[in-house]
Coordinates of C-alpha atoms in Angstrom, one line a residue:
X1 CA 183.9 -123.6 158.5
X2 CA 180.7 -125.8 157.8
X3 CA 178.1 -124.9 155.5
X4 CA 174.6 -124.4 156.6
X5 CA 172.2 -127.3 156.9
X6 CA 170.5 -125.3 153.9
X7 CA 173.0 -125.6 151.8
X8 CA 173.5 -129.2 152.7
X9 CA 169.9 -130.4 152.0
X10 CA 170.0 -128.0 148.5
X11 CA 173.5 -129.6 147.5
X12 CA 171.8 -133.7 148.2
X13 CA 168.3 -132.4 146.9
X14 CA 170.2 -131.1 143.3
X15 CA 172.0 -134.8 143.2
X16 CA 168.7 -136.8 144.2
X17 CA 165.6 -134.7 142.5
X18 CA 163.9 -136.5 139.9
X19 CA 163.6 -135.3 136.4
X20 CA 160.1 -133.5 135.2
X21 CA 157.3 -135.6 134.2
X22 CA 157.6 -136.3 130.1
X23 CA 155.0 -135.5 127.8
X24 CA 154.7 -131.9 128.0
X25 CA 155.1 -129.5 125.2
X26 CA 158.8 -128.5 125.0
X27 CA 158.7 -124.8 125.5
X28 CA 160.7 -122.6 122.8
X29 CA 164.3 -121.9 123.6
X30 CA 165.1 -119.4 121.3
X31 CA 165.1 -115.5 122.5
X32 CA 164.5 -114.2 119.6
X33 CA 161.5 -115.9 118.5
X34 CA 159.9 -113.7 122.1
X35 CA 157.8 -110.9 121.0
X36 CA 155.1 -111.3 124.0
X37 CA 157.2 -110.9 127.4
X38 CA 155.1 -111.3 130.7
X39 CA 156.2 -110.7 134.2
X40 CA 154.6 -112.5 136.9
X41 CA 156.4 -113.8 139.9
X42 CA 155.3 -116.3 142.7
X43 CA 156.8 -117.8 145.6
X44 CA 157.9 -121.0 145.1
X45 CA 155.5 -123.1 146.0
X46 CA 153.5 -120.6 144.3
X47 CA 151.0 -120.6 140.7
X48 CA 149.9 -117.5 138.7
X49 CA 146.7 -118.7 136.5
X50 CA 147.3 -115.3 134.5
X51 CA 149.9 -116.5 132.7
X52 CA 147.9 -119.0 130.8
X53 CA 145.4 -116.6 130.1
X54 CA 147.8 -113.9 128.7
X55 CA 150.1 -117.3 127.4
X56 CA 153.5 -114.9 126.5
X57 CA 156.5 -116.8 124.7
X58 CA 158.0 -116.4 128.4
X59 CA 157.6 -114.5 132.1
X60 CA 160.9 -112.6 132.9
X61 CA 160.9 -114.8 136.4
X62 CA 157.8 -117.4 136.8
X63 CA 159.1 -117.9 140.4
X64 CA 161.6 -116.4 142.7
X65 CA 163.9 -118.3 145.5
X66 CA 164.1 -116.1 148.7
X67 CA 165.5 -116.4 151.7
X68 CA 164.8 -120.4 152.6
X69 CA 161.9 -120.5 150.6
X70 CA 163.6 -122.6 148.0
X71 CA 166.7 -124.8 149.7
X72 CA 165.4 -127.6 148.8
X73 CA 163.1 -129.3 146.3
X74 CA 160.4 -130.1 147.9
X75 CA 159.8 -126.5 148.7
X76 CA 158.9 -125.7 145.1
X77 CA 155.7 -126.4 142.6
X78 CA 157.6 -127.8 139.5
X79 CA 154.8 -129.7 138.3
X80 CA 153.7 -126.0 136.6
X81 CA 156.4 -126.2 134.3
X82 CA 154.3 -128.8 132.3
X83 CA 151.5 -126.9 132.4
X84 CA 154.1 -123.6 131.1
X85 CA 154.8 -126.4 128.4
X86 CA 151.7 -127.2 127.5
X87 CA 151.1 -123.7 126.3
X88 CA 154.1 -123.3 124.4
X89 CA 155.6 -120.8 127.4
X90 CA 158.9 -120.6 128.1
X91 CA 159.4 -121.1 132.2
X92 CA 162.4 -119.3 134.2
X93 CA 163.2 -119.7 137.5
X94 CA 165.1 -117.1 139.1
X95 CA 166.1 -116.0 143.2
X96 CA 167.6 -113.2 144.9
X97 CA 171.5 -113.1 144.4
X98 CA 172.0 -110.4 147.1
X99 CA 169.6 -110.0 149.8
X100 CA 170.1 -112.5 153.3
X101 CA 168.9 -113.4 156.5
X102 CA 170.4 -114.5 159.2
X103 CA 167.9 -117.5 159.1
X104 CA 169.0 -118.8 155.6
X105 CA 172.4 -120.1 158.0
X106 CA 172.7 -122.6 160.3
X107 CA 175.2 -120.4 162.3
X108 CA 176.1 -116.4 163.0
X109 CA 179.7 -117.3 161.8
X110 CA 178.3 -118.9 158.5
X111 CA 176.3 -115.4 158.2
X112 CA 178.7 -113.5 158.7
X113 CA 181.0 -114.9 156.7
X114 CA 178.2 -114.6 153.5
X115 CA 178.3 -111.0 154.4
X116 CA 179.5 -107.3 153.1
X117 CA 181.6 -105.3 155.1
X118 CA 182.8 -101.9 155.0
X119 CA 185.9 -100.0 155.2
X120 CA 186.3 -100.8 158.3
X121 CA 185.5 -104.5 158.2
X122 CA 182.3 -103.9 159.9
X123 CA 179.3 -106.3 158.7
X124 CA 176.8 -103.8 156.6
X125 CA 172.9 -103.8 157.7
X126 CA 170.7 -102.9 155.2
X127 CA 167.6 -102.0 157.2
X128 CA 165.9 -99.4 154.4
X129 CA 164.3 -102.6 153.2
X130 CA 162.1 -102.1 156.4
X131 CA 161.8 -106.1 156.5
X132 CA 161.0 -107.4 160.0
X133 CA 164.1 -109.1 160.4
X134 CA 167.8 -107.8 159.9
X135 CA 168.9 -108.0 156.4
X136 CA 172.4 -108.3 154.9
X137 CA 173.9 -108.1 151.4
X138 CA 175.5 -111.5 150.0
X139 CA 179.2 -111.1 149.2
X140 CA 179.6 -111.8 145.7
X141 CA 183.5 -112.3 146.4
X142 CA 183.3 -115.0 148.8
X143 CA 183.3 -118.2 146.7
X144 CA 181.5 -120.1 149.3
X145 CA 178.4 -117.5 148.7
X146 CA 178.6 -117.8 144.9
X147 CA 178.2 -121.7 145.6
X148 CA 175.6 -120.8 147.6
X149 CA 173.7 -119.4 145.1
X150 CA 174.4 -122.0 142.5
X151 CA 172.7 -124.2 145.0
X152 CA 169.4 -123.2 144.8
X153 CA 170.3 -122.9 140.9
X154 CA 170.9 -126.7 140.4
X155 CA 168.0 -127.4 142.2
X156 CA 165.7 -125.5 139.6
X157 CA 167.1 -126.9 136.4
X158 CA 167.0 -130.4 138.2
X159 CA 163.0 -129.7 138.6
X160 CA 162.7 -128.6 134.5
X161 CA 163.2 -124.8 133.9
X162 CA 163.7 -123.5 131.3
X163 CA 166.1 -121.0 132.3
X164 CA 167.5 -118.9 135.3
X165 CA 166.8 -115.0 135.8
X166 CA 170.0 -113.8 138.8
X167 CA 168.1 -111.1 140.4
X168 CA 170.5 -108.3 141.8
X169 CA 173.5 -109.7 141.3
X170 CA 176.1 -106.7 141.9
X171 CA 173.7 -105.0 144.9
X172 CA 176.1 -105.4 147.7
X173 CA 178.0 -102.4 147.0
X174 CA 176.4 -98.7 147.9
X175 CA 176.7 -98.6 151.6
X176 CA 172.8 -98.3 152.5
X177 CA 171.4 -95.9 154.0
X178 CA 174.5 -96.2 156.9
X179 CA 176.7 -94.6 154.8
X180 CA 174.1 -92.6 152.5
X181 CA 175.0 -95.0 149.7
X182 CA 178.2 -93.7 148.7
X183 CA 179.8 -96.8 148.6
X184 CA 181.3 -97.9 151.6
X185 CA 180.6 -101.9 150.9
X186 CA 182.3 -104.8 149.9
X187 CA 185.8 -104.3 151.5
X188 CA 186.0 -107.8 153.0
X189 CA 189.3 -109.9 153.2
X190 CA 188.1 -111.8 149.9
X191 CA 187.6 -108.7 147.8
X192 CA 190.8 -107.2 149.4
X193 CA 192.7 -110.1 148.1
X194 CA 191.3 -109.8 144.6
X195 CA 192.2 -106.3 144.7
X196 CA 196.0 -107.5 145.5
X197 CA 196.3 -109.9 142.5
X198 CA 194.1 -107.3 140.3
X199 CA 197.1 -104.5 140.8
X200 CA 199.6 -106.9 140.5
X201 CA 198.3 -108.4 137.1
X202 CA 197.9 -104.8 136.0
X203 CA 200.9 -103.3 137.1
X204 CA 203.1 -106.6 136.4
X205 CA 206.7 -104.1 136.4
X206 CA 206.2 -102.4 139.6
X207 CA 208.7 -101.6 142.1
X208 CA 208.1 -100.6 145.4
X209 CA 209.1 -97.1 144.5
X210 CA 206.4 -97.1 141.7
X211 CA 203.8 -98.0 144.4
X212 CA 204.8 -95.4 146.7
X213 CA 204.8 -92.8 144.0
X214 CA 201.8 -93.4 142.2
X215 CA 199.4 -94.3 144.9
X216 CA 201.2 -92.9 148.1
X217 CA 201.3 -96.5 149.7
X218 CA 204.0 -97.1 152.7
X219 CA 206.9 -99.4 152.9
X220 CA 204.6 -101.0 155.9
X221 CA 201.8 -101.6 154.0
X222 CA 202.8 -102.0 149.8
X223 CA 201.7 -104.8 147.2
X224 CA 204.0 -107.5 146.8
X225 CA 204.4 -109.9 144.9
X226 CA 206.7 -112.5 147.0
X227 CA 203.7 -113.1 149.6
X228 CA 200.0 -114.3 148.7
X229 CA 197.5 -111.8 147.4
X230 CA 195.2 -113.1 150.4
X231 CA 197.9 -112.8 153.4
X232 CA 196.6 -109.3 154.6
X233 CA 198.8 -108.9 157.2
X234 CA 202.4 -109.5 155.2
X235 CA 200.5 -108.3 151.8
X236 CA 199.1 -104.8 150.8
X237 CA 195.6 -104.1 153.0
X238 CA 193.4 -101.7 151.2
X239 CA 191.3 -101.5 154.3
X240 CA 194.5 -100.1 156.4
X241 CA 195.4 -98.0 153.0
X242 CA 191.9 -96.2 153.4
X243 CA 192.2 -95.9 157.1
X244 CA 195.6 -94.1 157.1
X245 CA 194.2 -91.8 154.0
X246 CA 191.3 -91.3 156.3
X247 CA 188.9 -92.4 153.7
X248 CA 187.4 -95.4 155.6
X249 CA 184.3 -93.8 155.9
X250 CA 184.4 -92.3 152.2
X251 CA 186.7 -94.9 150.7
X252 CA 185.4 -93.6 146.5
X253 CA 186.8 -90.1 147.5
X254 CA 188.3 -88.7 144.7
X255 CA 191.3 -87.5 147.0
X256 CA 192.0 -91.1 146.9
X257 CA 194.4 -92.2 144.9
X258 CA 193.4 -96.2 143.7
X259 CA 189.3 -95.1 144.4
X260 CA 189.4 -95.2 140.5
X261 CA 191.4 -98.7 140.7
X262 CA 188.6 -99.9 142.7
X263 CA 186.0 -98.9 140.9
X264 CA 182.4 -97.5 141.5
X265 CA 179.9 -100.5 140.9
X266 CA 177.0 -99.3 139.6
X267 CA 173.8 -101.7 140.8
X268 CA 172.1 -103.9 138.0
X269 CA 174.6 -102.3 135.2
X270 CA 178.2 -103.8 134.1
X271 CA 179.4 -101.6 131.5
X272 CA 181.5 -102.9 128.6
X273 CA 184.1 -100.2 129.2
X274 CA 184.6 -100.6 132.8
X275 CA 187.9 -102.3 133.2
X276 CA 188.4 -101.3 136.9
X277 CA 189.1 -103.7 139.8
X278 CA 185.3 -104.2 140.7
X279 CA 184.1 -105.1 137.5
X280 CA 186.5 -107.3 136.4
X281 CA 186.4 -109.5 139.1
X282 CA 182.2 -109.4 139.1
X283 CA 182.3 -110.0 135.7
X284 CA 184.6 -112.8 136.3
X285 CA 182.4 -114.4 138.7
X286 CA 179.5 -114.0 137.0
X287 CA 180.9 -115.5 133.9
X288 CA 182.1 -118.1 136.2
X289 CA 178.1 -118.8 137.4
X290 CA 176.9 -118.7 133.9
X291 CA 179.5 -121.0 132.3
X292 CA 178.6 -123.3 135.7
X293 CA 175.2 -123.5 135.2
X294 CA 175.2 -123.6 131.6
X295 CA 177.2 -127.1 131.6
X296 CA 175.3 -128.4 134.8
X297 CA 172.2 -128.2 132.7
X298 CA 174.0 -129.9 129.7
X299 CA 175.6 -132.5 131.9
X300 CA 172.6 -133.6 133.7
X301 CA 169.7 -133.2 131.5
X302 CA 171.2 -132.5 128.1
X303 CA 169.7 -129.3 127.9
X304 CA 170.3 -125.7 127.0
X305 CA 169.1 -123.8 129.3
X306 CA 168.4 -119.7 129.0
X307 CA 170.4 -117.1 131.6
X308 CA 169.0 -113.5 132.4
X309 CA 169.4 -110.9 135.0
X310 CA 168.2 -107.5 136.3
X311 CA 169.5 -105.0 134.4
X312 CA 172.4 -105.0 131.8
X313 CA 174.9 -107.8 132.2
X314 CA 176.8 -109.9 129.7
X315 CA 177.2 -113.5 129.1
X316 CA 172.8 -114.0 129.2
X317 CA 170.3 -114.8 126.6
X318 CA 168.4 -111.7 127.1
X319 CA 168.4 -108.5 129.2
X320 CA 165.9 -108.0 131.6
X321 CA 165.7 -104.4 132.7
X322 CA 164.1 -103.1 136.0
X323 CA 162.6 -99.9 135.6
X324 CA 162.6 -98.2 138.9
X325 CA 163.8 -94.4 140.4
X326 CA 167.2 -93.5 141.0
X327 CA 168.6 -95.3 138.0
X328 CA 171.9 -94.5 136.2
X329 CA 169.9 -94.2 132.5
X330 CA 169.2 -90.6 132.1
X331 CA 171.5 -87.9 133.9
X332 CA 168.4 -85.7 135.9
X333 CA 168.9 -82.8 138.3
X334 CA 167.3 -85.2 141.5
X335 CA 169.4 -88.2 140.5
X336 CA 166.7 -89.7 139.7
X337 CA 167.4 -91.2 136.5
X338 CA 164.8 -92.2 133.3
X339 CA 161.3 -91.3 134.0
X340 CA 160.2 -94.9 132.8
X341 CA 156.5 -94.1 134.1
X342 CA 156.1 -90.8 133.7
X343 CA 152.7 -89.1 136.0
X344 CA 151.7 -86.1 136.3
X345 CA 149.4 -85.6 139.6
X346 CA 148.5 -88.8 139.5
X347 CA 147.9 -89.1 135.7
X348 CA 149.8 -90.3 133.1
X349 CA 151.8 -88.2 130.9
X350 CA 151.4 -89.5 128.0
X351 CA 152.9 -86.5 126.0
X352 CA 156.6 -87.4 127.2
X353 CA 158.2 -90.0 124.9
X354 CA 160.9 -92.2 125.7
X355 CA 162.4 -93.3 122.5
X356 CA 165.9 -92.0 123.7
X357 CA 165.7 -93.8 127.1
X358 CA 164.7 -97.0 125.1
X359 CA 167.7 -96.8 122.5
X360 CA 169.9 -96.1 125.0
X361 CA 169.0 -98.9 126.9
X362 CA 169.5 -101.5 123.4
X363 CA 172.6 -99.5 122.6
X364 CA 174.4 -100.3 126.1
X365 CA 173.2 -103.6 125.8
X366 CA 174.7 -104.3 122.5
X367 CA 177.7 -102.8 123.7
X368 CA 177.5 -105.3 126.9
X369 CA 175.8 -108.6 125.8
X370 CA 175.9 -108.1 122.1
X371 CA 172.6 -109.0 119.8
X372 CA 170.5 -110.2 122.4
X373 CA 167.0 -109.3 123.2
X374 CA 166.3 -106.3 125.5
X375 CA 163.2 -106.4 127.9
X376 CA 162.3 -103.6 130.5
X377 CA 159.6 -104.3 133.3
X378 CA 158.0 -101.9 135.9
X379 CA 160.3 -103.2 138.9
X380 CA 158.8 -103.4 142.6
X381 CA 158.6 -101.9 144.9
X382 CA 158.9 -98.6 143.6
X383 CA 157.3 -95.7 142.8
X384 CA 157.0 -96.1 139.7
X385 CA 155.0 -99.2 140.4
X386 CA 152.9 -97.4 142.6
X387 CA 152.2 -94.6 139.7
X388 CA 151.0 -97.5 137.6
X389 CA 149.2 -99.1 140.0
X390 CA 147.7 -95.8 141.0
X391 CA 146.8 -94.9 137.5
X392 CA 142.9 -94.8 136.5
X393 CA 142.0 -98.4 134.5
X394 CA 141.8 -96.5 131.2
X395 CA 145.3 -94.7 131.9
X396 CA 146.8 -97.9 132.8
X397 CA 145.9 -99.0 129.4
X398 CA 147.2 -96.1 128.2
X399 CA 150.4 -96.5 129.2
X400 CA 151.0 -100.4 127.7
X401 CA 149.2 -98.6 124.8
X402 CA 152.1 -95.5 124.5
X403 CA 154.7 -96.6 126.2
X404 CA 154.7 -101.1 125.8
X405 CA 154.6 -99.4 121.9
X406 CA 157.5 -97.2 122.2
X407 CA 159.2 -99.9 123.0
X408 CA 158.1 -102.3 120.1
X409 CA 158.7 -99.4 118.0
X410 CA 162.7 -98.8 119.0
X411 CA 163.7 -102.5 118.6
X412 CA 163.1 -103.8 122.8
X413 CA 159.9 -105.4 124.8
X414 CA 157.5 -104.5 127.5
X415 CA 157.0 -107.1 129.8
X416 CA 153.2 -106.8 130.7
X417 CA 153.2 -106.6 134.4
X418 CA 150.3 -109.5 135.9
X419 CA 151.9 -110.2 139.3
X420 CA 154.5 -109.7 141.9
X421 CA 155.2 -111.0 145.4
X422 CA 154.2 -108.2 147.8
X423 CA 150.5 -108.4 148.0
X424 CA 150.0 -105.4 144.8
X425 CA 146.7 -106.0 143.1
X426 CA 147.4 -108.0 140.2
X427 CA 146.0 -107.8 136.6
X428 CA 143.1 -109.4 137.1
X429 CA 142.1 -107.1 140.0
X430 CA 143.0 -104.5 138.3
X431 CA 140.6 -104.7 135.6
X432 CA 143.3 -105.4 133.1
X433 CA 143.6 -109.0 131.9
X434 CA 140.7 -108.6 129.2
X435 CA 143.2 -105.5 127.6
X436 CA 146.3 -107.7 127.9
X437 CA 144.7 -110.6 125.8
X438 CA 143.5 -108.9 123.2
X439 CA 146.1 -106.7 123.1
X440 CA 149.1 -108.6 122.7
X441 CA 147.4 -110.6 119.8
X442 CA 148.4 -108.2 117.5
X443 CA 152.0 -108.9 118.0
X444 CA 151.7 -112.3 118.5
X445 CA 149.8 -112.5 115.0
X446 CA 152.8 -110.0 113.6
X447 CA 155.8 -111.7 115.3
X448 CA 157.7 -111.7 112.0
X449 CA 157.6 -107.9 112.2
X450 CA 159.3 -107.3 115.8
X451 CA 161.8 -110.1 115.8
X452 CA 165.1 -109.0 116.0
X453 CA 165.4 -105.6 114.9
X454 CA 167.7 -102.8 115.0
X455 CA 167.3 -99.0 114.9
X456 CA 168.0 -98.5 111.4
X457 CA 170.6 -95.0 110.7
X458 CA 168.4 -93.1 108.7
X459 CA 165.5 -90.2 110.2
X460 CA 162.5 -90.4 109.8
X461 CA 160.4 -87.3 110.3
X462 CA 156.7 -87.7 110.8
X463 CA 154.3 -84.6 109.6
X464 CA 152.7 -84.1 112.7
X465 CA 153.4 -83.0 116.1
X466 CA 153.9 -85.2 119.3
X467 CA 155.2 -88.1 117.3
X468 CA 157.8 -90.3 118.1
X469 CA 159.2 -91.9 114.5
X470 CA 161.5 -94.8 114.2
X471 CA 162.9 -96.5 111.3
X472 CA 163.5 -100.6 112.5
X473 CA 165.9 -102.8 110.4
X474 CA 165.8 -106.3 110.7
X475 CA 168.9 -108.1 111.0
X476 CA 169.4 -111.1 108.9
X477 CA 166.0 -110.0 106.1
X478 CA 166.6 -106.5 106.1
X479 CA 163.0 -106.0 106.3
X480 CA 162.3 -102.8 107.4
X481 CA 159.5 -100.7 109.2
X482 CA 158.8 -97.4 110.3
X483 CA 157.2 -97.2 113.5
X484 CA 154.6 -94.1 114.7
X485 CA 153.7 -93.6 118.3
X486 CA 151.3 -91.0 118.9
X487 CA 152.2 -88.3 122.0
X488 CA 149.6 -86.2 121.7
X489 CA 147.7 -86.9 125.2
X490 CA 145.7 -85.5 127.4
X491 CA 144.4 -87.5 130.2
X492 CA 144.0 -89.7 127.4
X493 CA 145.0 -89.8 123.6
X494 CA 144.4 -87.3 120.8
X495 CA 144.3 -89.0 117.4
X496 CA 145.9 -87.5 114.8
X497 CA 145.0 -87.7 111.1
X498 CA 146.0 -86.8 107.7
X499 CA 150.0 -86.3 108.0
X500 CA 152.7 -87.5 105.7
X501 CA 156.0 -89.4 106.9
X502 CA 159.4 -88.7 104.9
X503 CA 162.3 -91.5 105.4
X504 CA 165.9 -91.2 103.1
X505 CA 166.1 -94.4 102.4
X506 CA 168.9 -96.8 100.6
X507 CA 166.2 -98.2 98.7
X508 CA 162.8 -97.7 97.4
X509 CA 159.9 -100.4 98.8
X510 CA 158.0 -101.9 96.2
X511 CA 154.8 -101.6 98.4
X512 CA 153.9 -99.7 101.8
X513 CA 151.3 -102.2 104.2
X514 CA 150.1 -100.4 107.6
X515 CA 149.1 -102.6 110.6
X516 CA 148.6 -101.5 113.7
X517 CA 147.0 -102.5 116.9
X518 CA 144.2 -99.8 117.1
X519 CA 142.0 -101.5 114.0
X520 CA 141.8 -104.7 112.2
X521 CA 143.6 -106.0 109.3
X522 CA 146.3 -103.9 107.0
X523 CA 145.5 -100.6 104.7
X524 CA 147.5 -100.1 101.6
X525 CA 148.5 -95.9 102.4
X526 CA 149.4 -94.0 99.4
X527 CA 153.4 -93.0 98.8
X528 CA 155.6 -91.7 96.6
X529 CA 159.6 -92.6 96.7
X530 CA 162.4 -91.4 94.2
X531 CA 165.9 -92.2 94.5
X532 CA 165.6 -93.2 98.3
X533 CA 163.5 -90.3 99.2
X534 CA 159.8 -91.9 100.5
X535 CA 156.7 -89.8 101.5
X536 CA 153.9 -91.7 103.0
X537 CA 150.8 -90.8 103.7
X538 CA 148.9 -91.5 107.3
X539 CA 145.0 -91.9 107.6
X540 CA 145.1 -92.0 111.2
X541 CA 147.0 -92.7 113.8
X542 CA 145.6 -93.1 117.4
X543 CA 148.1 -95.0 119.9
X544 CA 150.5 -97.0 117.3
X545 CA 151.2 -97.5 113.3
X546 CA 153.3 -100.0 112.2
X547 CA 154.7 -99.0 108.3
X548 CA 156.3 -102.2 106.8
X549 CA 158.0 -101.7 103.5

């Protein structure tokens, strides 16, 4: 099988491209010096002038390969990279790892090849995209599509980024709207060969007998471990299995007995405790990509370069998190998941807090990438984009106001949303660039108090109704600051004044400073603390206090 002529030119163009002109800047490299996150995304060839106005420590993706858009080197705009540099802002590249065309390849066979299949082996069309031309799922198993993607890769650090963002890297697994998402995807003969050596490395003392017992398989069709995982007709075929159990339509039916072995992948999420076949083979792979890329970069341009992706993964310098419906981060009667922009006919409800969606989301990522930073981002298209876009100017505010807040205040980042690639009105036609620069001063000018902090253990109970409290800890000072978001909203905010805030703490502060970004400078609030025990009193809180003891 030959590769396409795309991936031919990418594979001479990462050998040949010359190195980014000197001179520049050098951007910061270390995540947990970002407090200001932005997300704006171009094509390729593609500049967003925003950025240097808003001038973040980094964008989540300054530029995203897709479909051929991006083979080869001269399809891109490195020279931006200096100007990125220039401002002290970290650049990442980044591409779809899922979505495909049968355009990106020079043949059908080559296409089909790059492909999910189902059950059945039949090639999965994912038309609820509703793009003009048929689009596919890459095949994450097939080693020639994981080159594939490391392709375009090579050809981004050889132009100067600063780092990679891997957008949907586990997608090609729910079925589409064919099979009503249940599942039926990624059964092609390079998964069902995995699948082969995953049983036999689990189950290294099976007999044939154990087999049949335990997962009802037939002497005609059994693992074994004298013929190569990847000989499907002598070996164990899961597709056959599932056809004979008549679950080839529905092959994660519980009446199935190795559905659990298989696993249920779970889009933009790979849990630390999922040790099933799917997962440990994806998180293989993408270990495999990271660990790639991470020496290319070192290799060729003795540089460390950053590695991010939607969702929660491990293995990356910092978690980029999609917010978008039908997520798996709250449990909600429609399946719906986290309300992440929550509206209310057509205004935002800026009475519903979030704090719980947010810790959960820095708790599984702990759990899942360790202590790395955790940034979410209003994902699109989706509705939840469209709320926010929908939103009156002074609601949209409103939200960065509550909400980018919340965030700040239970140890993740907002990424301040200034541009995508589907035509949405951006910041600046939205009225909203003149907010975003003055208001992410103030955490620019009080980095020190949002780097790298953890929910601390103790409660915190604030005084005053329709107030979200939060105790942050600082890993390595053990600074800490308590951190007041104000819920009480309206079609816009209610201040709330005169309330005290009680903390147990270990220790007693020596002194109590208030910042906040709703007024200038720092007030001195009265308190009283005894043996651990502190009571501070609030002026006034509209949006957002910040308490640092």
């Amino acid at each position: 099988m030959r590769w396409s002529a795309g991936i031919v030119a990418v594979a001479l163009a990462a050998s040949t491209q010359a190195a980014p002109a000197m001179g520049a800047t050098a951007a910061p490299l270390r995540p947990v010096d970002f407090i200001v996150y932005g997300f704006s995304q171009s094509d390729v060839d593609q500049e967003d002038p925003q950025v240097y106005e808003l001038d973040p420590d980094t964008t989540i993706r300054a530029i995203g390969k897709w479909s051929t858009a991006g083979d080869e080197a001269s399809d891109y705009n490195f020279a931006q990279i200096g100007r990125y540099h220039a401002k002290g802002i970290n650049f990442m590249g980044s591409g779809t790892a899922s979505i495909i065309f049968a355009k990106d390849f020079a043949t059908t066979e080559i296409f089909d090849d790059m492909s999910t299949r189902d059950a059945d082996g039949n090639l999965v069309p994912h038309d609820e995209f509703g793009f003009p031309e048929p689009a596919r799922r890459g095949n994450i198993f097939n080693p020639r599509y994981r080159e594939y993607l490391l392709s375009w890769a090579r050809i981004q650090v050889d132009g100067g980024v600063d780092g990679l963002n891997f957008d949907e890297i586990n997608a090609g697994f729910s079925g589409g709207l064919k099979y009503g998402f249940n599942g039926n995807e990624g059964f092609d003969d390079y998964a069902i060969a995995d699948f082969n050596r995953y049983l036999l490395a689990k189950y290294p003392a099976y007999t044939a007998a154990d087999w049949k017992s335990r997962f009802g398989m037939t002497d005609d069709n059994i693992v074994r471990r004298d013929v190569p995982a990847g000989d499907l007709a002598a070996n164990f075929n899961y597709r056959d299995y599932l056809r004979a159990g008549g679950w080839n339509l529905d092959p994660l039916n519980r009446a199935n007995p190795l559905a659990a072995e298989w696993g249920r992948v779970v889009a933009n999420r790979m849990y630390a405790e999922d040790t099933s076949f799917t997962a440990t083979y994806i998180r293989r792979y993408w270990k495999g990509m990271v660990d790639e890329m991470r020496a290319y970069a070192w290799r060729t341009a003795h540089k460390r370069i950053l590695i991010s992706s939607n969702g929660l993964w491990p293995y990356v310098d910092f978690n980029s998190v999609g917010m978008y419906p039908w997520n798996p981060d709250e449990q909600t009667p429609d399946f719906r998941g986290a309300d992440y922009v929550p509206v209310v006919d057509g205004h935002l409800n800026g009475a519903k807090s979030l704090q719980s969606q947010y810790r959960y989301l820095k708790d599984q990522s702990a759990r899942i990438a360790g202590n790395v930073p955790v940034v979410v981002f209003i994902d699109w298209p989706s509705d939840m984009m469209t709320n926010y876009l929908n939103l009156p100017l002074q609601e949209k505010k409103d939200y960065w106001q509550i909400f980018g807040a919340e965030a700040y205040a239970n140890g993740i980042f907002p990424s301040f949303h200034l541009k995508d690639t589907v035509g949405s009105p951006t910041a600046t036609d939205l009225g909203m660039m003149d907010f975003f620069k003055t208001y992410t001063r103030f955490y620019k000018d009080h980095r020190e108090l949002f780097k790298d902090n953890a929910v601390g253990a103790q409660a915190v109970r604030a005084g005053a109704a329709n107030v979200s409290a939060s105790l942050l800890v600082q890993r390595g000072t053990g600074k800490r600051s308590i951190h007041l978001v104000n819920h009480n909203y309206a079609q816009g905010i209610v201040p709330q004044s005169g309330f005290t805030v009680e903390a147990d703490l270990a220790s007693c502060p020596r002194r109590v400073t208030m910042v906040s970004p709703d007024f200038t400078g720092s007030k001195s609030p009265s308190f009283s603390c005894r043996q651990g025990k502190l009571r501070v009193t609030v002026d006034r809180l509209d949006y957002y206090n910040v308490i640092s003891l």
